[in-house]
């Protein structure tokens, strides 16, 4: 066991505060990582405030982790002390089901998330201890779930790739976005800005939908070919029935029909956002008349996460970030809710003093 310090939420209504806890002793396949940076995902806020009604307190959020390996178990093959290492949203899965053997661990029924999942390593009888995430100075993870970080990219700006990057990369690949596709990205937040960069690098024609007129210039700088203010029906109608694929990253419930109407025949809108309250039921007419689909996608598997990191290294893609001190995370949550972040907060763990 090693003693570590982190930041935890102790109830839905309280701010995150310093929290001392222990990481498990190193197993033979485990890697101990000194955390350098951790991104702040909207899912951290949803969980800390129990908006999905599944929080088991205390919650130590954080699943966009970049750090350096400080020790390795006897049978670790892929990492050595001193290597850079990344950890995303998953720290374990059953390893034998079809989802796991297909490299889609995120869809395994036995998946273990980086925080707020029952931690099977904690005692022989699943004593109910939960996993604790990256708002802390160290983490211990099985090497299968640890990613190699490209050395040419800014470390703090890489951290958000571990969730925002893979969560948008995976559906863009699954729905075969590339040259010749017209792709819509809804919402320019942490996920949305990565989706714009990635879809642009994949060669698609990218249209960003935003509710924030002040983000238009940025969206174009990030790689959008066109920007549409989604509250403006005239601008929306100009794109009717024209999209192959729309990736919706919005973190709040909203009317989906205004977007499904923009899909071509057989087009798909994939939902990434997981709002606290459900979206209004979508129009069935919008779906049946052009055989349109509404789908969902959860993060990405480990193999694809490495592929995404390598793609980002090749195309020199990282997140646009604002680095904050650990103590400022509560203020960062309030600012994220107001859309006042360009476009991801990243915590510098050197500011977390024991
Ligand atoms: P974020 O940085 O807060 O961005 C969300 C964006 O949604 C905002 O920047 C804003 O964009 C738009 N938005 C917010 N409130 C809105 C409203 N009331 N109406 C319309 N648009 C609104 O959040 P994030 O970290 O990107 O996460 C987005 C969502 O994805 C969250 O629900 C998160 O939990 C979820 N998520 C899902 C997965 C997965 O595996 N599926 C993984 C990670 C995160 P504009 O200002 O441009 O309109
Ligand atoms: Zn996330
Ligand atoms: Zn499995």
Coordinates of C-alpha atoms and ligand atoms in Angstrom, one line a residue:
X1 CA 0.0 0.0 0.0
X2 CA 1.2 3.5 -0.6
X3 CA -0.3 6.6 1.0
X4 CA -1.4 9.2 -1.4
X5 CA -3.3 12.5 -1.4
X6 CA -6.1 13.6 -3.6
X7 CA -9.2 15.7 -3.8
X8 CA -12.6 14.2 -3.2
X9 CA -16.3 15.1 -3.2
X10 CA -18.0 13.8 0.0
X11 CA -21.6 14.6 -1.1
X12 CA -23.4 16.0 -4.1
X13 CA -23.7 19.4 -2.4
X14 CA -20.2 19.9 -1.0
X15 CA -17.1 21.2 -2.7
X16 CA -14.1 18.9 -3.4
X17 CA -11.6 18.9 -0.5
X18 CA -8.2 17.3 0.2
X19 CA -8.5 13.6 0.9
X20 CA -5.9 11.1 2.1
X21 CA -6.2 7.5 0.9
X22 CA -4.1 4.4 -0.1
X23 CA -3.2 2.9 -3.4
X24 CA -2.9 -0.9 -3.5
X25 CA 0.5 -2.6 -3.4
X26 CA 2.0 -3.3 -6.7
X27 CA 0.8 -6.5 -8.3
X28 CA 3.0 -8.3 -10.9
X29 CA 1.4 -6.6 -13.9
X30 CA 0.9 -3.3 -12.1
X31 CA 2.5 0.1 -12.9
X32 CA 2.8 2.8 -10.3
X33 CA 2.5 6.3 -11.9
X34 CA 3.4 9.7 -10.5
X35 CA 0.6 11.8 -11.9
X36 CA 1.8 15.0 -13.5
X37 CA -1.4 16.3 -15.1
X38 CA -5.1 15.4 -15.0
X39 CA -7.8 16.9 -17.2
X40 CA -11.2 18.0 -15.9
X41 CA -14.0 16.3 -17.8
X42 CA -17.7 17.2 -17.5
X43 CA -18.3 13.6 -16.4
X44 CA -16.2 14.4 -13.3
X45 CA -18.7 17.1 -12.4
X46 CA -21.7 14.9 -13.3
X47 CA -20.3 12.3 -10.9
X48 CA -19.1 14.5 -8.1
X49 CA -22.5 16.1 -7.9
X50 CA -24.3 12.8 -8.3
X51 CA -26.2 14.0 -11.4
X52 CA -26.2 10.4 -12.8
X53 CA -27.4 9.1 -9.4
X54 CA -24.7 6.5 -9.1
X55 CA -22.1 8.2 -7.0
X56 CA -20.6 6.3 -4.1
X57 CA -18.8 8.8 -1.8
X58 CA -16.1 9.8 -1.4
X59 CA -15.6 10.3 -5.1
X60 CA -12.1 11.1 -6.4
X61 CA -12.7 12.1 -10.0
X62 CA -10.2 12.4 -12.9
X63 CA -9.8 10.1 -15.9
X64 CA -7.5 12.2 -18.2
X65 CA -4.2 11.2 -16.5
X66 CA -0.7 11.7 -17.7
X67 CA 2.3 10.9 -15.6
X68 CA 5.6 9.1 -15.2
X69 CA 6.2 5.5 -14.2
X70 CA 7.9 5.3 -10.8
X71 CA 7.8 1.5 -10.3
X72 CA 6.7 -1.6 -12.2
X73 CA 5.6 -5.1 -11.1
X74 CA 7.8 -8.2 -11.9
X75 CA 5.9 -9.2 -15.0
X76 CA 5.4 -5.8 -16.6
X77 CA 6.6 -5.9 -20.2
X78 CA 5.6 -2.7 -21.9
X79 CA 6.8 0.0 -19.5
X80 CA 9.9 0.7 -17.4
X81 CA 10.6 3.2 -14.7
X82 CA 10.9 6.7 -16.1
X83 CA 8.5 6.2 -19.1
X84 CA 5.7 8.5 -19.7
X85 CA 2.3 6.9 -19.1
X86 CA -1.4 7.7 -19.6
X87 CA -4.6 6.4 -18.0
X88 CA -8.0 7.1 -19.3
X89 CA -11.5 6.1 -18.2
X90 CA -10.9 2.4 -17.8
X91 CA -8.6 0.5 -15.3
X92 CA -9.9 -3.1 -15.8
X93 CA -12.3 -5.4 -17.5
X94 CA -13.0 -9.1 -17.6
X95 CA -10.5 -9.7 -20.4
X96 CA -12.3 -12.8 -21.8
X97 CA -15.7 -11.7 -23.2
X98 CA -16.2 -10.9 -26.9
X99 CA -16.1 -7.2 -26.2
X100 CA -12.7 -7.5 -24.4
X101 CA -11.2 -9.9 -27.0
X102 CA -12.4 -7.5 -29.7
X103 CA -10.5 -4.6 -28.0
X104 CA -13.7 -2.9 -27.0
X105 CA -13.2 -3.1 -23.2
X106 CA -15.5 -0.1 -22.7
X107 CA -18.5 -2.3 -23.6
X108 CA -17.5 -5.2 -21.3
X109 CA -20.1 -5.9 -18.6
X110 CA -17.2 -6.3 -16.1
X111 CA -15.5 -3.0 -17.0
X112 CA -14.0 -1.0 -14.1
X113 CA -13.9 2.7 -14.5
X114 CA -11.0 4.8 -13.2
X115 CA -13.2 6.2 -10.5
X116 CA -16.6 5.4 -8.9
X117 CA -16.4 1.7 -9.8
X118 CA -16.2 -1.1 -7.3
X119 CA -12.5 -1.8 -7.0
X120 CA -12.0 -5.6 -7.2
X121 CA -8.4 -5.3 -6.0
X122 CA -9.6 -4.0 -2.7
X123 CA -9.7 -7.1 -0.5
X124 CA -10.5 -10.7 -1.6
X125 CA -14.2 -10.4 -1.1
X126 CA -15.0 -7.2 -3.1
X127 CA -15.3 -5.2 0.0
X128 CA -17.1 -2.5 -1.8
X129 CA -14.2 0.0 -1.9
X130 CA -14.4 2.2 -5.0
X131 CA -11.8 3.1 -7.5
X132 CA -10.3 6.6 -7.0
X133 CA -9.3 8.7 -10.0
X134 CA -6.7 11.1 -11.2
X135 CA -7.2 14.1 -8.9
X136 CA -4.3 12.6 -6.9
X137 CA -0.6 12.4 -6.9
X138 CA -0.3 8.7 -7.8
X139 CA -2.2 5.8 -9.3
X140 CA -1.6 2.0 -9.6
X141 CA -3.0 0.4 -12.8
X142 CA -2.6 -2.9 -14.6
X143 CA -0.3 -2.4 -17.6
X144 CA -3.0 -3.5 -20.1
X145 CA -4.8 -0.3 -19.3
X146 CA -1.8 2.1 -19.5
X147 CA -1.1 4.0 -22.6
X148 CA 2.2 5.2 -24.2
X149 CA 2.4 9.0 -24.4
X150 CA 4.0 10.3 -27.6
X151 CA 7.1 12.3 -26.6
X152 CA 6.6 15.1 -29.2
X153 CA 3.4 16.5 -27.6
X154 CA 2.9 18.9 -24.7
X155 CA 2.2 16.7 -21.7
X156 CA -0.5 18.9 -20.1
X157 CA -2.3 19.3 -23.4
X158 CA -2.1 15.5 -24.0
X159 CA -4.1 14.7 -20.8
X160 CA -7.5 15.5 -22.3
X161 CA -6.9 13.1 -25.2
X162 CA -7.3 10.2 -22.7
X163 CA -11.1 10.9 -22.5
X164 CA -12.2 13.8 -24.7
X165 CA -9.9 12.6 -27.5
X166 CA -10.8 8.9 -27.6
X167 CA -14.5 9.6 -26.9
X168 CA -14.7 11.6 -30.1
X169 CA -12.1 9.7 -32.2
X170 CA -13.9 6.3 -31.7
X171 CA -17.3 7.3 -33.2
X172 CA -15.6 9.3 -36.0
X173 CA -13.7 6.1 -37.0
X174 CA -16.7 3.8 -36.4
X175 CA -18.9 5.9 -38.7
X176 CA -16.0 6.1 -41.2
X177 CA -15.5 9.8 -41.3
X178 CA -13.0 10.9 -43.9
X179 CA -12.5 12.7 -47.1
X180 CA -15.8 13.4 -48.8
X181 CA -17.9 13.2 -45.6
X182 CA -19.9 16.1 -44.3
X183 CA -19.7 16.0 -40.5
X184 CA -21.4 18.1 -37.9
X185 CA -20.0 18.5 -34.4
X186 CA -22.5 19.8 -31.8
X187 CA -21.1 21.8 -28.9
X188 CA -17.6 23.4 -28.6
X189 CA -16.5 22.2 -25.2
X190 CA -13.8 19.7 -24.1
X191 CA -15.2 16.9 -26.3
X192 CA -16.4 19.1 -29.1
X193 CA -13.1 21.0 -29.7
X194 CA -11.3 17.6 -29.9
X195 CA -13.9 16.3 -32.4
X196 CA -13.4 19.4 -34.6
X197 CA -9.6 18.9 -34.6
X198 CA -9.9 15.1 -35.2
X199 CA -12.5 15.2 -37.9
X200 CA -10.6 18.0 -39.7
X201 CA -7.4 15.9 -39.6
X202 CA -9.4 12.9 -41.0
X203 CA -10.1 15.0 -44.0
X204 CA -13.9 15.6 -43.5
X205 CA -15.8 18.8 -44.2
X206 CA -16.5 19.9 -40.6
X207 CA -19.5 22.0 -39.5
X208 CA -19.5 23.1 -35.9
X209 CA -22.9 23.8 -34.2
X210 CA -22.7 26.1 -31.2
X211 CA -25.0 28.0 -28.9
X212 CA -22.2 30.5 -28.2
X213 CA -21.6 33.2 -31.0
X214 CA -18.3 34.2 -29.3
X215 CA -16.8 30.8 -30.2
X216 CA -17.1 31.2 -34.0
X217 CA -13.6 32.5 -34.6
X218 CA -12.1 29.8 -32.4
X219 CA -14.0 27.1 -34.1
X220 CA -12.6 28.0 -37.5
X221 CA -9.1 28.2 -36.0
X222 CA -9.5 24.7 -34.6
X223 CA -10.5 23.3 -38.0
X224 CA -14.2 23.9 -38.6
X225 CA -15.0 24.7 -42.3
X226 CA -18.3 26.3 -41.3
X227 CA -19.9 27.4 -38.0
X228 CA -23.6 27.5 -37.4
X229 CA -25.3 29.1 -34.4
X230 CA -27.8 26.4 -33.6
X231 CA -30.3 28.8 -32.1
X232 CA -30.8 30.4 -35.5
X233 CA -33.4 28.4 -37.6
X234 CA -32.4 30.1 -40.9
X235 CA -28.8 29.0 -40.5
X236 CA -29.9 25.5 -39.5
X237 CA -32.3 25.1 -42.4
X238 CA -29.6 26.0 -44.9
X239 CA -28.0 22.6 -44.0
X240 CA -31.2 20.5 -44.1
X241 CA -30.7 16.8 -45.3
X242 CA -27.0 17.3 -46.0
X243 CA -25.0 15.5 -43.2
X244 CA -23.5 12.0 -43.3
X245 CA -22.8 12.1 -39.6
X246 CA -23.3 14.3 -36.6
X247 CA -21.5 13.9 -33.3
X248 CA -23.4 15.5 -30.5
X249 CA -21.3 16.4 -27.4
X250 CA -23.7 18.6 -25.6
X251 CA -23.8 18.1 -21.8
X252 CA -27.4 19.4 -21.3
X253 CA -30.8 18.1 -22.5
X254 CA -32.0 19.8 -25.7
X255 CA -34.2 19.3 -28.7
X256 CA -32.5 16.6 -30.9
X257 CA -35.0 17.1 -33.9
X258 CA -33.3 20.2 -35.1
X259 CA -30.2 18.1 -35.7
X260 CA -31.8 14.9 -37.1
X261 CA -33.5 17.0 -39.7
X262 CA -30.0 17.9 -41.0
X263 CA -29.0 14.3 -41.7
X264 CA -29.1 12.8 -45.2
X265 CA -30.9 9.5 -45.9
X266 CA -29.3 6.8 -43.7
X267 CA -27.3 9.5 -41.8
X268 CA -26.5 9.0 -38.1
X269 CA -26.4 11.3 -35.1
X270 CA -24.2 9.8 -32.4
X271 CA -24.8 11.0 -28.8
X272 CA -21.7 11.5 -26.7
X273 CA -23.1 13.8 -24.1
X274 CA -24.8 12.3 -21.1
X275 CA -27.0 15.1 -19.6
X276 CA -28.4 14.9 -16.1
X277 CA -32.0 15.1 -17.5
X278 CA -33.2 13.2 -20.5
X279 CA -33.6 14.9 -23.9
X280 CA -37.2 15.4 -25.1
X281 CA -38.3 12.3 -27.0
X282 CA -37.1 12.7 -30.7
X283 CA -39.5 13.0 -33.6
X284 CA -40.1 9.6 -35.1
X285 CA -41.1 11.3 -38.4
X286 CA -37.6 12.7 -38.7
X287 CA -36.2 9.2 -38.3
X288 CA -38.5 7.1 -40.5
X289 CA -38.7 9.4 -43.5
X290 CA -35.0 9.1 -44.3
X291 CA -34.1 6.0 -42.3
X292 CA -32.0 8.2 -40.0
X293 CA -30.4 6.8 -36.9
X294 CA -29.7 8.1 -33.4
X295 CA -26.8 6.2 -31.8
X296 CA -24.5 6.4 -28.8
X297 CA -20.9 5.8 -28.2
X298 CA -18.9 5.2 -25.0
X299 CA -15.2 6.3 -24.8
X300 CA -13.0 3.8 -26.7
X301 CA -11.1 0.6 -26.2
X302 CA -7.4 0.5 -25.1
X303 CA -6.0 -0.5 -28.6
X304 CA -8.0 2.3 -30.2
X305 CA -6.9 4.8 -27.5
X306 CA -3.3 4.1 -28.4
X307 CA -4.1 4.4 -32.1
X308 CA -5.7 7.8 -31.3
X309 CA -2.6 9.0 -29.4
X310 CA -0.4 7.9 -32.3
X311 CA -2.7 9.7 -34.8
X312 CA -2.5 12.9 -32.6
X313 CA 1.3 12.6 -32.5
X314 CA 1.4 12.3 -36.3
X315 CA -0.9 15.2 -36.9
X316 CA 0.4 17.3 -33.9
X317 CA -3.0 17.4 -32.2
X318 CA -3.5 18.2 -28.6
X319 CA -6.2 19.9 -26.5
X320 CA -6.4 23.7 -26.0
X321 CA -6.1 23.9 -22.3
X322 CA -6.0 26.2 -19.3
X323 CA -3.7 24.8 -16.6
X324 CA -5.1 25.2 -13.0
X325 CA -3.9 24.5 -9.5
X326 CA -5.6 21.6 -7.7
X327 CA -7.2 23.9 -5.1
X328 CA -9.0 25.8 -8.0
X329 CA -11.0 22.8 -9.2
X330 CA -14.3 23.9 -7.6
X331 CA -14.1 27.2 -9.4
X332 CA -13.2 25.4 -12.6
X333 CA -16.4 23.3 -12.3
X334 CA -18.5 26.5 -12.0
X335 CA -16.7 28.0 -15.0
X336 CA -17.2 24.8 -17.1
X337 CA -20.9 25.0 -16.4
X338 CA -20.9 28.6 -17.8
X339 CA -19.0 27.4 -20.9
X340 CA -16.1 29.6 -19.7
X341 CA -13.2 27.4 -20.6
X342 CA -11.1 27.3 -23.7
X343 CA -11.4 24.3 -24.0
X344 CA -10.3 22.0 -21.2
X345 CA -9.1 22.7 -17.7
X346 CA -6.0 20.6 -16.8
X347 CA -4.8 20.3 -13.2
X348 CA -1.1 20.6 -12.6
X349 CA -0.5 17.9 -9.9
X350 CA 2.6 19.7 -8.7
X351 CA 0.2 22.0 -7.0
X352 CA -1.2 19.2 -4.9
X353 CA 0.8 19.4 -1.7
X354 CA 0.9 16.6 0.8
Ligands
LIG1 P1 -18.1 20.7 -21.7 O1 -16.7 21.0 -21.9 O2 -18.9 21.3 -20.6 O3 -18.8 21.0 -23.1 C1 -20.2 20.8 -23.3 C2 -20.6 21.8 -24.4 O4 -22.0 21.6 -24.6 C3 -20.5 23.3 -24.0 O5 -19.2 23.8 -24.3 C4 -21.6 24.0 -24.9 O6 -21.1 24.2 -26.2 C5 -22.6 22.9 -25.0 N1 -23.7 23.1 -24.0 C6 -23.7 23.2 -22.7 N2 -24.9 23.5 -22.2 C7 -25.7 23.6 -23.2 C8 -27.1 23.8 -23.4 N3 -27.9 24.0 -22.3 N4 -27.7 23.8 -24.6 C9 -26.9 23.6 -25.7 N5 -25.6 23.4 -25.6 C10 -25.0 23.4 -24.4 O7 -18.3 19.1 -21.5 P2 -17.5 17.9 -22.0 O8 -16.4 17.5 -21.0 O9 -17.1 18.1 -23.4 O10 -18.5 16.7 -22.0 C11 -19.7 16.8 -22.8 C12 -20.7 15.7 -22.4 O11 -20.1 14.4 -22.8 C13 -20.9 15.5 -20.9 O12 -22.3 15.2 -20.7 C14 -20.0 14.3 -20.5 O13 -20.4 13.7 -19.3 C15 -20.1 13.5 -21.7 N6 -19.1 12.5 -21.9 C16 -19.4 11.3 -22.5 C17 -18.5 10.4 -22.7 C18 -18.8 9.1 -23.4 O14 -18.1 8.1 -23.4 N7 -20.0 9.1 -24.1 C19 -17.1 10.6 -22.4 C20 -16.8 11.8 -21.8 C21 -17.8 12.8 -21.6 P3 -21.4 25.5 -27.0 O15 -21.1 26.7 -26.1 O16 -20.6 25.4 -28.2 O17 -22.9 25.4 -27.4
LIG2 ZN1 -14.4 12.1 -19.5
LIG3 ZN1 -15.0 -8.4 -20.9

